[in-house]
Coordinates of C-alpha atoms and ligand atoms in Angstrom, one line a residue:
X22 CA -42.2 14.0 12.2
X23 CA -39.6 14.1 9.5
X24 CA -37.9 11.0 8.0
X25 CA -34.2 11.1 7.1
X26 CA -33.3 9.8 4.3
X27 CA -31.2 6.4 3.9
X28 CA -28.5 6.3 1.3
X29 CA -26.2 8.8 3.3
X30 CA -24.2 7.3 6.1
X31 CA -27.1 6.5 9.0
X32 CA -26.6 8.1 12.6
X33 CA -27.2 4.9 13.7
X34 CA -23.9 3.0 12.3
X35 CA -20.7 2.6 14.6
X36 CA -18.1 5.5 13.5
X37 CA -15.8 2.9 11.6
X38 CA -18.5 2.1 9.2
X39 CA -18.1 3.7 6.0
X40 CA -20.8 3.6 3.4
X41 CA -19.1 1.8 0.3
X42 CA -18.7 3.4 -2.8
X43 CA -20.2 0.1 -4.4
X44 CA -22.1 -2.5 -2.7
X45 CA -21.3 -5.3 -4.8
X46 CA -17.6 -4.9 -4.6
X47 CA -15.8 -7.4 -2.1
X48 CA -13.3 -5.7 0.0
X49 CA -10.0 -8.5 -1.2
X50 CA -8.7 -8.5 2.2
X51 CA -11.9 -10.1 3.9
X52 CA -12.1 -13.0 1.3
X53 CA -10.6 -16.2 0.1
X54 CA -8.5 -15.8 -2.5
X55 CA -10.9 -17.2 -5.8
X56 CA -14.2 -15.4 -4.5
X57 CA -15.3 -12.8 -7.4
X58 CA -18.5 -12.4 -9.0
X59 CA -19.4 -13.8 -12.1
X60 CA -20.9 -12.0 -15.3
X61 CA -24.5 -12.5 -13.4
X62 CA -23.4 -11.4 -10.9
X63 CA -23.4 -14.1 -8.5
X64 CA -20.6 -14.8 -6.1
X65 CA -18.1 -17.0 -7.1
X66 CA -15.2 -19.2 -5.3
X67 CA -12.9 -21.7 -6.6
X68 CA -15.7 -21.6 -10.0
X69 CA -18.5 -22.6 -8.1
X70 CA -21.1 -20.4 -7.9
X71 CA -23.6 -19.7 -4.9
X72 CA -26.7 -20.7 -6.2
X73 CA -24.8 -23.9 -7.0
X74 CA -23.7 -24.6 -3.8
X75 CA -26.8 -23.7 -2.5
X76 CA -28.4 -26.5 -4.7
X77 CA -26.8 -29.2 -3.7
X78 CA -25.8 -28.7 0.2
X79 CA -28.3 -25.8 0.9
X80 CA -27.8 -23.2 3.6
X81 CA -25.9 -22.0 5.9
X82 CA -23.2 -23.4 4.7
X83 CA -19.2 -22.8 5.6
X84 CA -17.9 -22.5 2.4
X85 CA -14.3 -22.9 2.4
X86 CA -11.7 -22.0 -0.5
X87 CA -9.1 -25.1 -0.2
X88 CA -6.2 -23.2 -2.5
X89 CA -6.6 -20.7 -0.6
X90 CA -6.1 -22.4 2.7
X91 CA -2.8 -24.0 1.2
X92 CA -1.5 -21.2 0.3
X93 CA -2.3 -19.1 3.5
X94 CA -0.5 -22.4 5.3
X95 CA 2.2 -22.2 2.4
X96 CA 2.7 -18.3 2.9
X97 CA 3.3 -19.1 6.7
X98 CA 5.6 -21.7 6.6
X99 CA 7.1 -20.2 3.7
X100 CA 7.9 -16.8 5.1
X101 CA 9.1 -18.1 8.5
X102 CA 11.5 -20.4 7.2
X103 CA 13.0 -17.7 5.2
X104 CA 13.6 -15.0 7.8
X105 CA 14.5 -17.4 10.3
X106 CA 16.9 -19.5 8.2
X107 CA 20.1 -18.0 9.3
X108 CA 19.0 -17.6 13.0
X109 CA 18.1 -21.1 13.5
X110 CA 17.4 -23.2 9.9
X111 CA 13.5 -22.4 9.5
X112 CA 10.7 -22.5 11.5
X113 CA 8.5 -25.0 12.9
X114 CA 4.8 -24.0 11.8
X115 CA 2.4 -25.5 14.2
X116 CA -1.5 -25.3 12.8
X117 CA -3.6 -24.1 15.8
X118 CA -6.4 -26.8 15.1
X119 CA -8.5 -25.6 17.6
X120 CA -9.6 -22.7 15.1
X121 CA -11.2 -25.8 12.7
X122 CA -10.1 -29.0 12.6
X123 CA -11.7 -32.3 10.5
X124 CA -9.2 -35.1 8.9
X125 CA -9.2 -33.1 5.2
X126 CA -7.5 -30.1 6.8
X127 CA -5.4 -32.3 8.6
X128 CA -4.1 -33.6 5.5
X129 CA -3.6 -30.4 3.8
X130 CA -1.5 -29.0 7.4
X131 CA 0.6 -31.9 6.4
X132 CA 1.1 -32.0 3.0
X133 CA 2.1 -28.5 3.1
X134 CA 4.9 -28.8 5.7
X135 CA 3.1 -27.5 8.4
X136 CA 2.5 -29.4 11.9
X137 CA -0.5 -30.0 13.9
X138 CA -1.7 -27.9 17.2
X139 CA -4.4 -29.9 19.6
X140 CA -5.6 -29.0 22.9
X141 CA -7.6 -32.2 23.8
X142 CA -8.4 -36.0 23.4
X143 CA -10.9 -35.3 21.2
X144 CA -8.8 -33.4 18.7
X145 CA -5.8 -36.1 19.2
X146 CA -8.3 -38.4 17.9
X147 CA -8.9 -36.4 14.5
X148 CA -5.3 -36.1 14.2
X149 CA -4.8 -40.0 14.6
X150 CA -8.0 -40.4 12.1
X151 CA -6.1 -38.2 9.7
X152 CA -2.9 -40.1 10.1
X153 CA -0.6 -37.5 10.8
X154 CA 3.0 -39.2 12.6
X155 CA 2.6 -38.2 16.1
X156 CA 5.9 -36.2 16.3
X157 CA 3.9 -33.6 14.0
X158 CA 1.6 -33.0 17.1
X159 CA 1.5 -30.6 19.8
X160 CA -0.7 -30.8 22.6
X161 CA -1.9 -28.3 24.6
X162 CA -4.1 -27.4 27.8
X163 CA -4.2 -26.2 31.6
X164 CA -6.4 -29.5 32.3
X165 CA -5.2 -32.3 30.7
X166 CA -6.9 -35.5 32.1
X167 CA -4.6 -38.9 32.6
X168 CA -6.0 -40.4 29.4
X169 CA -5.3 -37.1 27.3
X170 CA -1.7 -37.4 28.5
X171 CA -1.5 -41.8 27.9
X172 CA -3.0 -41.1 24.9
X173 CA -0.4 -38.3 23.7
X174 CA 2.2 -40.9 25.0
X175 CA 0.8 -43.2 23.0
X176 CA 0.6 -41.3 19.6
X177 CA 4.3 -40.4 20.5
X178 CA 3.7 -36.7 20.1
X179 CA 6.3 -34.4 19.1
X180 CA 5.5 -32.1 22.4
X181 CA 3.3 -31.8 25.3
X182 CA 2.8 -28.2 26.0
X183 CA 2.7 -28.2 30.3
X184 CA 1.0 -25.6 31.6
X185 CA 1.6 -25.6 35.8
X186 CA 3.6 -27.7 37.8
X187 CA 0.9 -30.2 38.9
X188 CA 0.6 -31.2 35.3
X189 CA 4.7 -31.0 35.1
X190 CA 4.1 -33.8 38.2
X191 CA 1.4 -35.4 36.5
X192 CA 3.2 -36.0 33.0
X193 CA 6.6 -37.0 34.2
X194 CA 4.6 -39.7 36.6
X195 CA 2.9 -41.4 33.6
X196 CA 5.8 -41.1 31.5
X197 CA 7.9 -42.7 33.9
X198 CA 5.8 -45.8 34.8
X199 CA 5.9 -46.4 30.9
X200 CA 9.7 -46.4 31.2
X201 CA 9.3 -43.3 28.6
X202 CA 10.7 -39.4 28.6
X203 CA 7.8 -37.6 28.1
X204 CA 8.7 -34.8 25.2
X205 CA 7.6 -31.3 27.4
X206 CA 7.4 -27.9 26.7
X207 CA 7.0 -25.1 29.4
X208 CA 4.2 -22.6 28.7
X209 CA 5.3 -19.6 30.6
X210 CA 3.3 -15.9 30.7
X211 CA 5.5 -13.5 29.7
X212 CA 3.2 -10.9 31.2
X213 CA 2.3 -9.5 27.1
X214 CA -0.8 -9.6 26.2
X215 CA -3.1 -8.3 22.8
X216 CA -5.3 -5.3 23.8
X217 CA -8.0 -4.9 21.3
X218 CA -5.6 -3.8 18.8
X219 CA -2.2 -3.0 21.2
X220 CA -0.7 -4.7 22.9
X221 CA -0.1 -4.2 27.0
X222 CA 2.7 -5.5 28.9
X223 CA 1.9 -6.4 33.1
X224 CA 4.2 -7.9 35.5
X225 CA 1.6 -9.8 37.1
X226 CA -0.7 -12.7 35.4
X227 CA -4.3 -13.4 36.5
X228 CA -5.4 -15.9 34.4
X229 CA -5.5 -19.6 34.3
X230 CA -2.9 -20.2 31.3
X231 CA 0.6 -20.4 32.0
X232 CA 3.8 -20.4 34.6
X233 CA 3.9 -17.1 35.6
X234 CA 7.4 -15.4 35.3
X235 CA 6.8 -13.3 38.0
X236 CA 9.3 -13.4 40.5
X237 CA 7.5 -11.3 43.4
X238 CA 5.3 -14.1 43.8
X239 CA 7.5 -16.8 44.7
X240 CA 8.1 -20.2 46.6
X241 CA 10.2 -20.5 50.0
X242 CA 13.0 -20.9 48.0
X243 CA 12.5 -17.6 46.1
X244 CA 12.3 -18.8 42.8
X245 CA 9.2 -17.9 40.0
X246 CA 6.5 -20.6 39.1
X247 CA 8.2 -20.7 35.4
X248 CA 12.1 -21.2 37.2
X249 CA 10.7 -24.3 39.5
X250 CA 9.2 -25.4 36.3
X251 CA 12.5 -25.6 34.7
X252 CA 14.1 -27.0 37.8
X253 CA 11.8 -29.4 38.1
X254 CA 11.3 -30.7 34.3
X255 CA 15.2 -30.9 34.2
X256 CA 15.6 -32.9 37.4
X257 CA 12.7 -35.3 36.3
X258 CA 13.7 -38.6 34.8
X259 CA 10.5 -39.0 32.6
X260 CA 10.6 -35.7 31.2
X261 CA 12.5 -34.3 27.7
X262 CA 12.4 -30.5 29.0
X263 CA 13.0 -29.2 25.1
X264 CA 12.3 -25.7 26.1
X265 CA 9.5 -22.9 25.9
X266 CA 6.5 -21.7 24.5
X267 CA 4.2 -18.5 25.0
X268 CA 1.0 -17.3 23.2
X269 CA -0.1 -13.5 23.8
X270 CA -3.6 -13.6 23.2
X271 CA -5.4 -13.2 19.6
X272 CA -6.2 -11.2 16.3
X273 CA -3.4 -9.6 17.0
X274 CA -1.8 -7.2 14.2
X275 CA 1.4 -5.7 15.1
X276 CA 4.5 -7.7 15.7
X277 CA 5.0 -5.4 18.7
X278 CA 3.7 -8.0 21.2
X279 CA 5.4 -11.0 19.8
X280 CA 8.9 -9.2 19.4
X281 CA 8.5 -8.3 23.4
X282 CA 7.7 -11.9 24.5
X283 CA 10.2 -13.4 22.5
X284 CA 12.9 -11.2 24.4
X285 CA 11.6 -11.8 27.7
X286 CA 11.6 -15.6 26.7
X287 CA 14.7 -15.1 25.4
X288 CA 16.2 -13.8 28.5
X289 CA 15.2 -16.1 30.5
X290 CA 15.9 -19.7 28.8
X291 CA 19.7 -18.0 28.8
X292 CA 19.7 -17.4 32.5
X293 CA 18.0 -20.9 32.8
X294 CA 20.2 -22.7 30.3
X295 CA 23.2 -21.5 32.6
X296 CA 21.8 -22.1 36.0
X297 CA 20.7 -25.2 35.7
X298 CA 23.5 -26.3 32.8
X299 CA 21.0 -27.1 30.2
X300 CA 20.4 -26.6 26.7
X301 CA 17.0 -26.1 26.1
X302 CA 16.5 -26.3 21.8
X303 CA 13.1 -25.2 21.1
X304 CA 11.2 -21.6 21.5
X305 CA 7.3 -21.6 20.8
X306 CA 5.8 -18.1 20.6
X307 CA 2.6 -18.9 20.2
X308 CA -0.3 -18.0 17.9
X309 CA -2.5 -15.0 17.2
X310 CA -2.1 -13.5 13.8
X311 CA -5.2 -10.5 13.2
X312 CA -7.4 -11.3 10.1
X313 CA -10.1 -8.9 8.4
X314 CA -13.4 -9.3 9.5
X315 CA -14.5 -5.8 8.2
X316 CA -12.9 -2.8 5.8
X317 CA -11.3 -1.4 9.0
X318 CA -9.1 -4.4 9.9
X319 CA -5.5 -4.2 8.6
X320 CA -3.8 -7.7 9.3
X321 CA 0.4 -7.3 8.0
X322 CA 1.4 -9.9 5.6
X323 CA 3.0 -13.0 7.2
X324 CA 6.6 -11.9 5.7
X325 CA 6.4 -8.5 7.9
X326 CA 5.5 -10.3 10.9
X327 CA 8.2 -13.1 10.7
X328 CA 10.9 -10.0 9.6
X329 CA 9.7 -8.4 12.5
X330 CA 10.0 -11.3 15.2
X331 CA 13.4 -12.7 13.4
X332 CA 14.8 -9.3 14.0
X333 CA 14.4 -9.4 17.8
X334 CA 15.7 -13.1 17.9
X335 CA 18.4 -12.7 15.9
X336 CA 19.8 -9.2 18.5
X337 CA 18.8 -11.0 21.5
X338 CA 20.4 -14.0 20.9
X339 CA 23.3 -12.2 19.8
X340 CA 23.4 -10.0 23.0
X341 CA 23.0 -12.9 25.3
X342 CA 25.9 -14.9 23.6
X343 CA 23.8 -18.0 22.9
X344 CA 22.6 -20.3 20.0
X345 CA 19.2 -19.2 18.6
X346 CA 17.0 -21.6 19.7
X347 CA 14.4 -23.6 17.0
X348 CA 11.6 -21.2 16.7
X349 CA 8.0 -22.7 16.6
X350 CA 4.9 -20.8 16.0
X351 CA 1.3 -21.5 16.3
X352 CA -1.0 -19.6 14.0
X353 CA -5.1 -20.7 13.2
X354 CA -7.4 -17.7 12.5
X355 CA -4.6 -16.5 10.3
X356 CA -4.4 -19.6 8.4
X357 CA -8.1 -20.8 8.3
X358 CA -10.4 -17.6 8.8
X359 CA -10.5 -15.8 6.0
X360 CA -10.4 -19.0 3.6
X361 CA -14.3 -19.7 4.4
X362 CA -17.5 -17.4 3.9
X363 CA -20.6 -18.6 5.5
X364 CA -23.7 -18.8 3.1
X365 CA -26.8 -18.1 4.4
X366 CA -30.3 -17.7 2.9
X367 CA -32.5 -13.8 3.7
X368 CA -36.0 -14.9 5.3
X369 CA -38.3 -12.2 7.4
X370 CA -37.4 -8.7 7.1
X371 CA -38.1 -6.0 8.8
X372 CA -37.1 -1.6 9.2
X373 CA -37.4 -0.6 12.5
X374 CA -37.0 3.3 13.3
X375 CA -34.5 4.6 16.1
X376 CA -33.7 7.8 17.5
X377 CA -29.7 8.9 17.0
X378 CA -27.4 8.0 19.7
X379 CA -26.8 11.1 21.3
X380 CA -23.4 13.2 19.9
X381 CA -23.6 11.2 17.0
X382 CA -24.2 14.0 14.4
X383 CA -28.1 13.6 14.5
X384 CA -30.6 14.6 16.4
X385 CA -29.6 12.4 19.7
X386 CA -32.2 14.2 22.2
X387 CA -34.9 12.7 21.1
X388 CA -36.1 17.0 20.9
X389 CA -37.3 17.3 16.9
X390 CA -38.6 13.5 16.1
X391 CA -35.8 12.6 13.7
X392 CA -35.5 9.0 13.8
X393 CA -33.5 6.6 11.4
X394 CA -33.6 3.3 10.0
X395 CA -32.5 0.6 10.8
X396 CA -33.4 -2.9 8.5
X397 CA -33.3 -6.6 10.6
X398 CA -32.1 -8.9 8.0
X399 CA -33.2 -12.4 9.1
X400 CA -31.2 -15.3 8.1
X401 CA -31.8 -19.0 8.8
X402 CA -28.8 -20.0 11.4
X403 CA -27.2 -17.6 13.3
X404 CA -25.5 -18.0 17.0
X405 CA -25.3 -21.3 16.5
X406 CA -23.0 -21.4 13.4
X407 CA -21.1 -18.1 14.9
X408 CA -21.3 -17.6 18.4
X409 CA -18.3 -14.5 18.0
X410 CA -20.7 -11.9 18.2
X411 CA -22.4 -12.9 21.2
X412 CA -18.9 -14.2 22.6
X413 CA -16.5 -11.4 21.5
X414 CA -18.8 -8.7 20.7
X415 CA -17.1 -9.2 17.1
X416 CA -17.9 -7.6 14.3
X417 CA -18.3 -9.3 10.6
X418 CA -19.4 -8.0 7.3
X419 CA -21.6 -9.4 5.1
X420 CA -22.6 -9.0 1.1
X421 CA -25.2 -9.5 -0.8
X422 CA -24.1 -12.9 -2.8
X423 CA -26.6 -14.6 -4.7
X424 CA -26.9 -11.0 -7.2
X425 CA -26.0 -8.0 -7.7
X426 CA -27.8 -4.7 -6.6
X427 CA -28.1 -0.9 -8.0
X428 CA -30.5 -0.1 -4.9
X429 CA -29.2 2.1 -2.3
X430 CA -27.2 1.1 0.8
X431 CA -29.6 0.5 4.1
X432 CA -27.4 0.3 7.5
X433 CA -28.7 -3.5 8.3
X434 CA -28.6 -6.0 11.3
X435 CA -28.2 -9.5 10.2
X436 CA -29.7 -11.2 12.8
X437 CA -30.1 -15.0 13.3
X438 CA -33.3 -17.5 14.1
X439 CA -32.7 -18.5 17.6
X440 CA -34.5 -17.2 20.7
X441 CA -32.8 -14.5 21.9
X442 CA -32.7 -10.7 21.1
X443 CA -28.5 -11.1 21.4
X444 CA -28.4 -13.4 18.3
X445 CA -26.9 -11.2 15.8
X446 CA -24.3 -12.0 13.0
X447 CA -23.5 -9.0 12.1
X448 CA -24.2 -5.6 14.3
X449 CA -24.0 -3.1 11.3
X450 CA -23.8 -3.3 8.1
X451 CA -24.7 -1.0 4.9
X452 CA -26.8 -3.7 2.7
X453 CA -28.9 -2.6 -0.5
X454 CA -32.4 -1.8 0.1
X455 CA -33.4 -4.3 -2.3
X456 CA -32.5 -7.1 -0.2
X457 CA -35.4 -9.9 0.0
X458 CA -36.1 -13.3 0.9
X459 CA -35.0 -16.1 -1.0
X460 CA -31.7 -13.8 -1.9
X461 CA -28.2 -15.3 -0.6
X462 CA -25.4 -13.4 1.9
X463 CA -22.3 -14.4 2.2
X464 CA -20.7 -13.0 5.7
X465 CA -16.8 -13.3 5.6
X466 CA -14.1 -14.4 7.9
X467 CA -16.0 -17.3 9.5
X468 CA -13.1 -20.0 9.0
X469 CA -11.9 -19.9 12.3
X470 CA -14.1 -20.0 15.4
X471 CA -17.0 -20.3 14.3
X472 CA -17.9 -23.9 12.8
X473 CA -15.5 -24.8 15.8
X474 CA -18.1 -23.3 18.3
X475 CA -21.0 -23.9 16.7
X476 CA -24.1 -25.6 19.1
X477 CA -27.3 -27.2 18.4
X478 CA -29.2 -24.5 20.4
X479 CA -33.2 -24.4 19.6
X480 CA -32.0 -28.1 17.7
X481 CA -30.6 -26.1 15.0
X482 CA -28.8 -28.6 12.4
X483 CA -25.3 -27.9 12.9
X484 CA -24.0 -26.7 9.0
X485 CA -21.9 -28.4 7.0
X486 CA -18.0 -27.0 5.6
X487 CA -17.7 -28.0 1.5
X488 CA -14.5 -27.5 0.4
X489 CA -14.3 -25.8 -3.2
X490 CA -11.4 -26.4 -5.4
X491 CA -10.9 -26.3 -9.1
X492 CA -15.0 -26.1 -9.9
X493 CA -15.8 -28.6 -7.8
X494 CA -17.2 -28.8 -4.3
X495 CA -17.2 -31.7 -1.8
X496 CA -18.3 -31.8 1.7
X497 CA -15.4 -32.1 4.1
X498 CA -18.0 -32.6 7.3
X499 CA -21.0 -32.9 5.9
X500 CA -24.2 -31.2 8.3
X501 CA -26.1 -32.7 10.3
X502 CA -29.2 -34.1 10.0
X503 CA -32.5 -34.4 12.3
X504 CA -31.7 -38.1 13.0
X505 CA -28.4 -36.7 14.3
X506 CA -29.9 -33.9 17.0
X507 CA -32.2 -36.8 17.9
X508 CA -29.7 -39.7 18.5
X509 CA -28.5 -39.2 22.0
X510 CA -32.0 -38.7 23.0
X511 CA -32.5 -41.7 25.0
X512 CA -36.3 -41.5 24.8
X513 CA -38.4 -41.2 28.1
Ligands
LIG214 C1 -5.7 -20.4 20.3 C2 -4.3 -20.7 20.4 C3 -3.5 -20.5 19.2 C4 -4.1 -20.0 17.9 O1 -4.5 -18.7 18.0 P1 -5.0 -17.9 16.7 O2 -5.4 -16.6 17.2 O3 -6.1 -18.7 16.1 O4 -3.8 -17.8 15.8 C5 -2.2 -20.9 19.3 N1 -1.6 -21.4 20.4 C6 -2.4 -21.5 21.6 C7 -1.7 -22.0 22.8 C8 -3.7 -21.2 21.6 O5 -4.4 -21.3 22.7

């Protein structure tokens, strides 16, 4: 049996994966903004080293670079507002909280002129917490209970993203019995969505978001779900129809997909705003803005996306003969993701040996014995913190943080400490060889999504976020403890 050797690119690794020239180099896409390494070596972000952070909050950890947050919300609302100033006097930049939300964030969405995205009582409440003026809020949701919608009434949001006509129903009721106009915007599927990387365009919509534009599929009276929407919100005494809103899907990075959906919107508040005689003022086109998780991932600058989508505005509007609407957008992952690495501490190791996918370029019948390796790196959370793996099938990268390394590159499987073979946080990955317990990784791009679904399967200790700014670090939600898994337990 012969052994291959395992510094050249392994049989075993997905196509995409390139060996890097240096381990210990940090692709600058994948990372917050301040994360270097220091003259030891260690990793680095906003001055605060690793081993430091490990110290005093211990691991994992969500490590989040608060500069670089601002100026990823900055760079947003900055770049919107400028290619959409002549179209419709800026841009309404609408924080997609669901991605991560706590009452620090909150404050830093504000105090950078951004607005806030929710999609449930729950989040409302942070929001309120926070004490950001309700007509800074959005929220969202196909299944809004009664309370969710009093309670949006209540906080006086800015908009209430309705997503069918039983809700439209629903919304205008409650608004009405409080003698109030409800403040609504239509969520309509423009029948665009974000294919892996593409993006495809369907007439038809199966999926439970959404007034379908459609118009095949239509009541008595011949009319699309999104049209009786419109007639209906308009005719309704406790509803403020203000106008639109779509969201394609996510991780998207052309502007393809969002330039499309804006025309079809486009097209259709005209023909709505003159059959029905209303002016509808506002356009929402949703979130969805691609990050870097790994080398491969390419993610435009916000400026190219906002030229791109002002671009189609602008001739459409101009086409159709009416005013631009005020154009909202809704972007988290692009915002939050890559500001936050997740620190995690190496435990049990182990190299297992596997025979080469067949057609991969080694020996894939199984015929001559040539097997390769493949190293389990263990670390000591996992699905819990970042459930996009099993979810999504994602892909993340991960580096060696707590040192430096001159040993060769091993494809490795960082792999998690819950009961069940799926529990992996990152699928491939070249890793020195070197790698041991008690060494730190750092795994990239886990800012949005992942604290947000995190779980206390196998009564894992759900990990604290420490925001790091100017050399200092404080916790922003701290983790949680055992008293906390055990506190709901109502005992026997
Ligand atoms: C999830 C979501 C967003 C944010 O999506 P990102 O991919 O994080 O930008 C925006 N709007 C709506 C309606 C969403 O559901």
């Amino acid at each position: 049996m012969s052994v291959a050797s395992n510094t050249a690119a392994s049989p075993l690794a997905p196509d995409w994966l390139q060996v890097p020239a240096d381990l210990n180099a940090l692709h600058e896409p994948m990372w917050a903004g301040s994360v270097v390494r220091n003259g030891a070596g260690a990793l680095t972000v906003g001055g605060m080293d690793v081993q430091a952070l490990k110290e005093q909050f211990g691991t994992p950890l969500f490590v989040m670079d608060e500069a670089d947050f601002r100026s990823r919300a900055r760079a947003f609302k900055d770049s919107f507002d400028a290619a959409f100033a002549d179209i419709c006097g800026g841009v309404d930049v609408y924080y997609a909280g669901k991605s991560f939300l706590c009452t620090a964030v909150v404050k830093w969405v504000e105090e950078e002129g951004l607005r806030l995205d929710t999609a449930s009582g729950g989040e409302l409440a942070v929001a309120a917490r926070a004490g950001i003026a309700g007509e800074r809020v959005a929220l969202h949701g196909n299944n809004k209970s009664d309370a969710e919608i009093n309670r949006a009434l209540d906080m006086k949001l800015g908009r209430i993203v309705v997503d069918s006509l039983d809700e439209l129903v629903r919304v205008g009721a409650l608004a009405q019995a409080r003698g109030e106009q409800a403040k609504v915007m239509l969520r309509l599927t423009p029948g665009v969505h974000a294919h892996t990387h593409e993006f495809i365009a369907t007439a038809h919509e199966d999926q439970k978001f959404g007034l379908s534009m459609a118009t095949d599929t239509t009541d008595e009276a011949g009319l699309s779900a999104a049209e009786e929407a419109v007639a209906a919100a308009a005719a309704h005494p406790g509803i403020e129809l203000l106008g639109l809103h779509c969201h394609i899907g996510s991780q998207i990075f052309e502007p393809d997909g969002f330039a499309l959906a804006a025309e079809k919107l486009l097209r259709f508040l005209a023909a709505m705003q003159e059959k029905y005689a209303i002016t509808m003022p506002e356009l929402d086109l949703g979130g969805g803005y691609g990050i870097a998780y790994t080398p491969v991932d390419t993610p435009r600058p916000a400026a190219d996306i906002a030229a791109a989508m002002a671009a189609v505005v602008r001739s459409t509007c101009a086409e159709l003969g009416i005013d631009a609407p005020r154009i909202s957008i809704e972007p988290g992952r692009a915002i939050v993701g890559s500001t936050t690495f997740t620190l995690y501490e190496v435990g049990t190791l182990k190299t297992v040996r596997v025979d080469a996918p067949a057609g991969s370029g080694g020996d894939g019948d199984g015929g001559n014995n040539v097997t390769y390796p493949r190293r389990y790196v263990s670390v000591d959370g996992g699905m819990s913190d970042n459930a996009r793996p099993v979810l999504y099938d994602a892909d993340y990268s991960a580096v060696l943080a707590s040192r430096t390394s001159a040993a060769a590159p091993q494809l490795s499987r960082v792999v998690g400490k819950h009961c069940e073979s799926g529990d992996i946080v990152v699928r491939d990955v070249y890793l020195p060889e070197d790698v041991a317990a008690g060494d730190l990784l750092a795994v990239p791009g886990t800012g949005a999504y992942c604290w947000a679904l995190s779980s206390n399967y196998n009564y894992l200790a759900r990990p604290g976020v420490v925001a790091v700014r100017d050399g200092s670090a404080r916790l922003i939600v701290r983790g949680e403890t055992e008293e906390d898994l055990l506190n709901r337990d109502m005992g026997a």
